[in-house]
Amino acid sequence: MGRVPADPYVRRMTLTTTTAAAVSLRGVSRTYGAGPAAVRAVDGVDLAFAPGTWTAVMGPSGSGKSTLLNCAAGLEQVDSGQVLLGDVDLARASEAELTALRRTRIGMVFQSFNLIGSLTAEQNVALPLKLAGRRPPRADVLGVLAAVGLGDRARHRPRELSGGQQQRVAIARAMVTRPDVLFADEPTGALDSTAARTVLDLMRSMADQGQTIVMVTHDPAAAARADAVVFLRDGRVADRLTGPDARTVADRLVELEH
Ligand SMILES: Nc1ncnc2c1ncn2[C@@H]1O[C@H](COP(=O)(O)OP(=O)(O)O)[C@@H](O)[C@H]1O
Ligand SMILES: [Mg+2]
């Protein structure tokens, strides 16, 4: 009998080598502007994110992290290459199909939470279902809020919640449609370290339950909670780590900035 690797990331990679990636990018490029002013924000990136893995994306400011995330989430078009969500090619999807995919199979979380201030936590979480033309079952909405530890905050408005709680509402809103992948762009960037920890704990348990997460971060301690780290420089994959620890991540980041 073969040995089962102790490291959960390695184990998952072993088990999923024959399974389709949750998301894959093949030769993806994205340029802004034209002529001499053109900026190639993402430059021929190949990446595959296995189901149930949490990957951190790091790199200097302007290295293309947000552009890469937005291309992977179908929020931005690629100039060339393929973005596959499971076996669906986002570049070949129509605008209507893309909108439907983004509403049902992709969850997005941003640094600034982007909650609607006039709506309660419960109403914010229900919004993606309403936008998808579904009548949100209250039990589902409250269930997702409970899952992020905010079962008793359903009627609170964003200003009545701490930053960490607001970000957990945003994660609940991203998860209510049960997306295949959660994309997060610096989700802890606006949080103090205690609030950041509650959000990272939540993401860790989601990944352990099989959710695929791709998270941009500047923070080596946050990246160390993920299963793997991808480092970008000038729009290209410059390095990768699996089973990261904060010290190694910080050292690699310093090397990249030089
Ligand atoms: N909408 C845009 N128009 C023009 N240039 C952009 C736009 N968005 C990003 N860029 C440029 O693309 C590069 C990568 O940006 P970005 O993906 O935001 O990097 P990061 O998230 O790593 O800081 C940068 O040089 C940035 O100035
Ligand atoms: Mg960015």
Tab-separated table of C-alpha atoms and ligand atoms in Angstrom:
chain	number	residue	atom	x	y	z
A	1	MET	CA	0.000	0.000	0.000
A	2	GLY	CA	1.324	3.439	-0.925
A	3	ARG	CA	2.114	5.896	1.798
A	4	VAL	CA	-0.417	8.657	2.253
A	5	PRO	CA	1.389	12.006	2.496
A	6	ALA	CA	0.794	13.680	5.846
A	7	ASP	CA	0.657	17.172	4.406
A	8	PRO	CA	-2.980	17.897	3.453
A	9	TYR	CA	-2.024	19.949	0.390
A	10	VAL	CA	0.193	17.191	-0.995
A	11	ARG	CA	-2.497	14.635	-0.206
A	12	ARG	CA	-5.128	16.658	-2.027
A	13	MET	CA	-2.825	17.233	-4.990
A	14	THR	CA	-2.171	13.492	-5.110
A	15	LEU	CA	-5.854	12.694	-5.027
A	16	THR	CA	-6.768	15.292	-7.609
A	17	THR	CA	-4.120	14.726	-10.255
A	18	THR	CA	-6.682	12.973	-12.427
A	19	THR	CA	-9.478	15.403	-11.557
A	20	ALA	CA	-10.117	18.642	-13.411
A	21	ALA	CA	-8.778	21.751	-11.714
A	22	ALA	CA	-11.393	24.056	-10.215
A	23	VAL	CA	-9.844	26.896	-12.215
A	24	SER	CA	-7.043	26.884	-14.709
A	25	LEU	CA	-5.281	29.583	-16.654
A	26	ARG	CA	-3.412	28.656	-19.813
A	27	GLY	CA	-1.132	31.225	-21.394
A	28	VAL	CA	-3.231	34.083	-20.067
A	29	SER	CA	-2.192	37.621	-21.019
A	30	ARG	CA	-3.888	40.929	-20.389
A	31	THR	CA	-2.605	44.286	-21.647
A	32	TYR	CA	-3.925	47.722	-20.742
A	33	GLY	CA	-3.684	50.537	-23.241
A	34	ALA	CA	-1.969	50.466	-26.619
A	35	GLY	CA	1.170	51.598	-28.351
A	36	PRO	CA	4.136	52.813	-26.311
A	37	ALA	CA	1.906	53.332	-23.242
A	38	ALA	CA	0.718	49.707	-23.211
A	39	VAL	CA	1.151	47.811	-19.932
A	40	ARG	CA	1.211	44.042	-20.031
A	41	ALA	CA	-0.331	43.479	-16.584
A	42	VAL	CA	-0.483	39.678	-16.964
A	43	ASP	CA	2.007	38.038	-19.274
A	44	GLY	CA	1.562	34.410	-20.287
A	45	VAL	CA	0.466	32.896	-16.984
A	46	ASP	CA	-0.167	29.156	-16.595
A	47	LEU	CA	-1.744	28.123	-13.310
A	48	ALA	CA	-4.138	25.436	-12.084
A	49	PHE	CA	-5.966	25.519	-8.776
A	50	ALA	CA	-7.016	22.092	-7.531
A	51	PRO	CA	-10.428	21.684	-5.905
A	52	GLY	CA	-10.336	22.231	-2.155
A	53	THR	CA	-7.029	24.099	-2.118
A	54	TRP	CA	-6.324	27.575	-0.827
A	55	THR	CA	-3.700	29.493	-2.803
A	56	ALA	CA	-2.235	32.876	-1.913
A	57	VAL	CA	-1.104	35.180	-4.729
A	58	MET	CA	1.684	37.567	-3.774
A	59	GLY	CA	4.041	39.997	-5.454
A	60	PRO	CA	5.124	43.620	-5.508
A	61	SER	CA	2.572	46.365	-6.068
A	62	GLY	CA	1.685	46.509	-9.761
A	63	SER	CA	2.858	42.945	-10.434
A	64	GLY	CA	-0.563	41.984	-11.819
A	65	LYS	CA	-2.210	40.254	-8.849
A	66	SER	CA	-5.584	41.989	-9.113
A	67	THR	CA	-5.623	41.715	-12.891
A	68	LEU	CA	-4.870	37.994	-12.663
A	69	LEU	CA	-7.653	37.483	-10.117
A	70	ASN	CA	-10.140	39.480	-12.173
A	71	CYS	CA	-9.267	37.525	-15.324
A	72	ALA	CA	-9.647	34.218	-13.445
A	73	ALA	CA	-13.027	35.374	-12.108
A	74	GLY	CA	-14.269	36.442	-15.547
A	75	LEU	CA	-14.519	40.087	-14.473
A	76	GLU	CA	-11.957	41.081	-17.070
A	77	GLN	CA	-11.412	39.731	-20.549
A	78	VAL	CA	-8.092	38.187	-21.446
A	79	ASP	CA	-6.223	39.214	-24.613
A	80	SER	CA	-4.993	35.695	-25.187
A	81	GLY	CA	-4.996	32.346	-23.493
A	82	GLN	CA	-7.745	30.425	-21.763
A	83	VAL	CA	-9.462	30.638	-18.391
A	84	LEU	CA	-11.273	27.430	-17.517
A	85	LEU	CA	-13.747	27.220	-14.680
A	86	GLY	CA	-14.008	23.461	-14.354
A	87	ASP	CA	-14.379	22.646	-18.037
A	88	VAL	CA	-16.107	25.884	-19.036
A	89	ASP	CA	-13.948	28.288	-21.061
A	90	LEU	CA	-14.828	31.785	-19.848
A	91	ALA	CA	-13.462	33.373	-23.028
A	92	ARG	CA	-15.967	31.440	-25.104
A	93	ALA	CA	-18.924	32.216	-22.854
A	94	SER	CA	-21.398	34.870	-23.964
A	95	GLU	CA	-21.887	37.959	-21.802
A	96	ALA	CA	-25.133	36.469	-20.449
A	97	GLU	CA	-23.454	33.134	-19.662
A	98	LEU	CA	-20.580	34.958	-17.968
A	99	THR	CA	-22.955	36.946	-15.795
A	100	ALA	CA	-24.744	33.762	-14.794
A	101	LEU	CA	-21.438	32.007	-14.049
A	102	ARG	CA	-20.203	34.902	-11.959
A	103	ARG	CA	-23.442	34.898	-9.975
A	104	THR	CA	-23.526	31.192	-9.281
A	105	ARG	CA	-20.099	29.567	-9.580
A	106	ILE	CA	-17.751	32.356	-8.551
A	107	GLY	CA	-17.612	34.264	-5.268
A	108	MET	CA	-15.654	37.510	-4.912
A	109	VAL	CA	-14.442	39.302	-1.807
A	110	PHE	CA	-12.606	42.644	-1.789
A	111	GLN	CA	-10.469	44.601	0.647
A	112	SER	CA	-13.221	47.203	1.093
A	113	PHE	CA	-16.003	44.645	1.851
A	114	ASN	CA	-18.396	46.409	-0.604
A	115	LEU	CA	-21.450	45.796	1.548
A	116	ILE	CA	-24.550	47.912	0.989
A	117	GLY	CA	-24.841	50.236	3.978
A	118	SER	CA	-28.611	50.545	3.979
A	119	LEU	CA	-29.171	46.767	4.048
A	120	THR	CA	-28.896	44.431	7.038
A	121	ALA	CA	-26.339	41.615	7.081
A	122	GLU	CA	-29.098	39.192	6.133
A	123	GLN	CA	-30.255	41.373	3.222
A	124	ASN	CA	-26.683	41.803	1.976
A	125	VAL	CA	-26.169	38.040	2.003
A	126	ALA	CA	-29.486	37.428	0.217
A	127	LEU	CA	-28.609	39.869	-2.579
A	128	PRO	CA	-26.779	37.512	-4.985
A	129	LEU	CA	-29.723	35.113	-4.887
A	130	LYS	CA	-32.151	37.940	-5.599
A	131	LEU	CA	-29.968	39.176	-8.460
A	132	ALA	CA	-29.993	35.658	-9.880
A	133	GLY	CA	-33.803	35.825	-9.818
A	134	ARG	CA	-34.122	33.393	-6.953
A	135	ARG	CA	-36.251	33.834	-3.889
A	136	PRO	CA	-33.727	33.439	-1.088
A	137	PRO	CA	-34.866	30.861	1.476
A	138	ARG	CA	-34.380	32.611	4.822
A	139	ALA	CA	-33.006	29.442	6.414
A	140	ASP	CA	-30.243	29.278	3.778
A	141	VAL	CA	-29.270	32.898	4.295
A	142	LEU	CA	-29.245	32.554	8.078
A	143	GLY	CA	-27.356	29.261	7.746
A	144	VAL	CA	-24.535	30.940	5.820
A	145	LEU	CA	-24.396	33.773	8.354
A	146	ALA	CA	-24.206	31.217	11.162
A	147	ALA	CA	-21.422	29.411	9.298
A	148	VAL	CA	-19.295	32.573	9.368
A	149	GLY	CA	-20.036	33.012	13.084
A	150	LEU	CA	-22.585	35.808	12.715
A	151	GLY	CA	-25.860	34.018	13.384
A	152	ASP	CA	-26.735	36.655	15.961
A	153	ARG	CA	-25.947	39.645	13.729
A	154	ALA	CA	-28.470	39.077	10.930
A	155	ARG	CA	-30.368	42.316	11.535
A	156	HIS	CA	-27.314	44.512	11.991
A	157	ARG	CA	-26.272	46.992	9.344
A	158	PRO	CA	-22.633	47.193	8.219
A	159	ARG	CA	-21.872	50.290	10.351
A	160	GLU	CA	-22.994	48.339	13.426
A	161	LEU	CA	-20.411	45.630	12.763
A	162	SER	CA	-16.635	45.538	13.219
A	163	GLY	CA	-14.358	45.342	10.184
A	164	GLY	CA	-13.780	41.622	10.687
A	165	GLN	CA	-17.513	41.023	11.023
A	166	GLN	CA	-18.214	43.041	7.874
A	167	GLN	CA	-15.688	41.008	5.934
A	168	ARG	CA	-17.287	37.800	7.214
A	169	VAL	CA	-20.675	39.088	5.966
A	170	ALA	CA	-19.009	39.714	2.598
A	171	ILE	CA	-17.684	36.143	2.605
A	172	ALA	CA	-21.144	34.837	3.525
A	173	ARG	CA	-22.575	36.840	0.620
A	174	ALA	CA	-19.966	35.359	-1.716
A	175	MET	CA	-20.727	31.828	-0.451
A	176	VAL	CA	-24.528	31.874	-0.470
A	177	THR	CA	-24.688	30.656	-4.071
A	178	ARG	CA	-22.275	27.799	-3.173
A	179	PRO	CA	-19.657	28.876	-5.725
A	180	ASP	CA	-16.948	26.544	-6.981
A	181	VAL	CA	-14.269	29.104	-6.261
A	182	LEU	CA	-13.889	32.013	-3.875
A	183	PHE	CA	-11.624	34.806	-5.150
A	184	ALA	CA	-10.449	37.282	-2.536
A	185	ASP	CA	-8.401	40.425	-3.309
A	186	GLU	CA	-6.567	41.477	-0.132
A	187	PRO	CA	-9.472	40.416	2.103
A	188	THR	CA	-7.547	41.253	5.281
A	189	GLY	CA	-5.892	44.414	3.930
A	190	ALA	CA	-8.207	46.743	5.855
A	191	LEU	CA	-8.343	44.696	9.064
A	192	ASP	CA	-6.369	44.747	12.301
A	193	SER	CA	-4.552	41.546	13.156
A	194	THR	CA	-7.290	40.123	15.419
A	195	ALA	CA	-10.003	40.724	12.819
A	196	ALA	CA	-7.716	39.374	10.108
A	197	ARG	CA	-7.275	36.197	12.109
A	198	THR	CA	-11.048	35.573	12.330
A	199	VAL	CA	-11.326	35.964	8.555
A	200	LEU	CA	-8.319	33.699	7.883
A	201	ASP	CA	-9.628	31.081	10.344
A	202	LEU	CA	-12.883	31.090	8.395
A	203	MET	CA	-11.095	30.691	5.053
A	204	ARG	CA	-8.965	27.863	6.469
A	205	SER	CA	-12.031	25.938	7.593
A	206	MET	CA	-13.766	26.567	4.259
A	207	ALA	CA	-10.778	25.158	2.369
A	208	ASP	CA	-10.626	22.191	4.755
A	209	GLN	CA	-14.259	21.525	3.843
A	210	GLY	CA	-13.428	21.461	0.138
A	211	GLN	CA	-13.848	25.066	-0.985
A	212	THR	CA	-11.312	26.317	-3.545
A	213	ILE	CA	-9.898	29.710	-2.576
A	214	VAL	CA	-7.574	32.048	-4.461
A	215	MET	CA	-6.490	34.992	-2.313
A	216	VAL	CA	-4.295	37.978	-3.121
A	217	THR	CA	-2.418	39.229	-0.073
A	218	HIS	CA	0.549	41.378	0.929
A	219	ASP	CA	0.807	39.729	4.328
A	220	PRO	CA	3.208	36.772	4.721
A	221	ALA	CA	1.325	35.650	7.856
A	222	ALA	CA	-1.912	35.499	5.864
A	223	ALA	CA	-0.225	33.662	2.987
A	224	ALA	CA	1.184	31.138	5.458
A	225	ARG	CA	-2.363	30.029	6.289
A	226	ALA	CA	-2.880	28.952	2.654
A	227	ASP	CA	-1.792	25.617	1.162
A	228	ALA	CA	0.402	27.208	-1.483
A	229	VAL	CA	1.748	30.571	-2.593
A	230	VAL	CA	2.229	31.830	-6.140
A	231	PHE	CA	4.559	34.819	-6.536
A	232	LEU	CA	4.129	37.239	-9.425
A	233	ARG	CA	6.616	39.702	-10.835
A	234	ASP	CA	5.942	41.885	-13.885
A	235	GLY	CA	2.835	39.861	-14.701
A	236	ARG	CA	4.631	36.516	-14.679
A	237	VAL	CA	4.788	33.638	-12.226
A	238	ALA	CA	8.181	34.148	-10.599
A	239	ASP	CA	8.064	31.512	-7.876
A	240	ARG	CA	5.841	29.055	-5.997
A	241	LEU	CA	5.797	27.529	-2.537
A	242	THR	CA	3.729	24.739	-1.062
A	243	GLY	CA	3.183	24.385	2.666
A	244	PRO	CA	4.368	27.959	3.177
A	245	ASP	CA	5.612	29.410	6.451
A	246	ALA	CA	5.585	33.146	7.093
A	247	ARG	CA	9.367	33.484	7.286
A	248	THR	CA	10.021	31.775	3.955
A	249	VAL	CA	7.230	33.751	2.305
A	250	ALA	CA	8.628	37.048	3.621
A	251	ASP	CA	12.135	36.155	2.404
A	252	ARG	CA	10.914	35.272	-1.102
A	253	LEU	CA	8.943	38.498	-1.261
A	254	VAL	CA	12.017	40.555	-0.393
A	255	GLU	CA	13.994	38.741	-3.100
A	256	LEU	CA	11.271	39.541	-5.651
A	257	GLU	CA	11.281	43.223	-4.830
A	258	HIS	CA	14.954	43.530	-5.720
B	1	LIG	N1	-7.604	49.632	-15.622
B	1	LIG	C1	-6.303	49.776	-15.851
B	1	LIG	N2	-5.848	50.580	-16.830
B	1	LIG	C2	-4.546	50.727	-17.077
B	1	LIG	N3	-3.572	50.089	-16.403
B	1	LIG	C3	-3.953	49.273	-15.411
B	1	LIG	C4	-5.335	49.072	-15.074
B	1	LIG	N4	-5.390	48.192	-14.042
B	1	LIG	C5	-4.125	47.873	-13.751
B	1	LIG	N5	-3.255	48.505	-14.566
B	1	LIG	C6	-1.793	48.360	-14.556
B	1	LIG	O1	-1.484	46.985	-14.671
B	1	LIG	C7	-0.425	46.622	-13.800
B	1	LIG	C8	-0.887	45.557	-12.818
B	1	LIG	O2	-1.887	46.113	-11.970
B	1	LIG	P1	-2.604	45.269	-10.834
B	1	LIG	O3	-3.113	44.001	-11.413
B	1	LIG	O4	-3.615	46.157	-10.200
B	1	LIG	O5	-1.403	44.960	-9.845
B	1	LIG	P2	-1.381	44.512	-8.299
B	1	LIG	O6	-2.776	44.085	-7.928
B	1	LIG	O7	-0.369	43.438	-8.232
B	1	LIG	O8	-0.929	45.727	-7.532
B	1	LIG	C9	0.015	47.904	-13.135
B	1	LIG	O9	1.094	48.422	-13.872
B	1	LIG	C10	-1.181	48.813	-13.263
B	1	LIG	O10	-0.813	50.149	-13.274
B	2	MG	MG	-4.128	44.760	-6.480
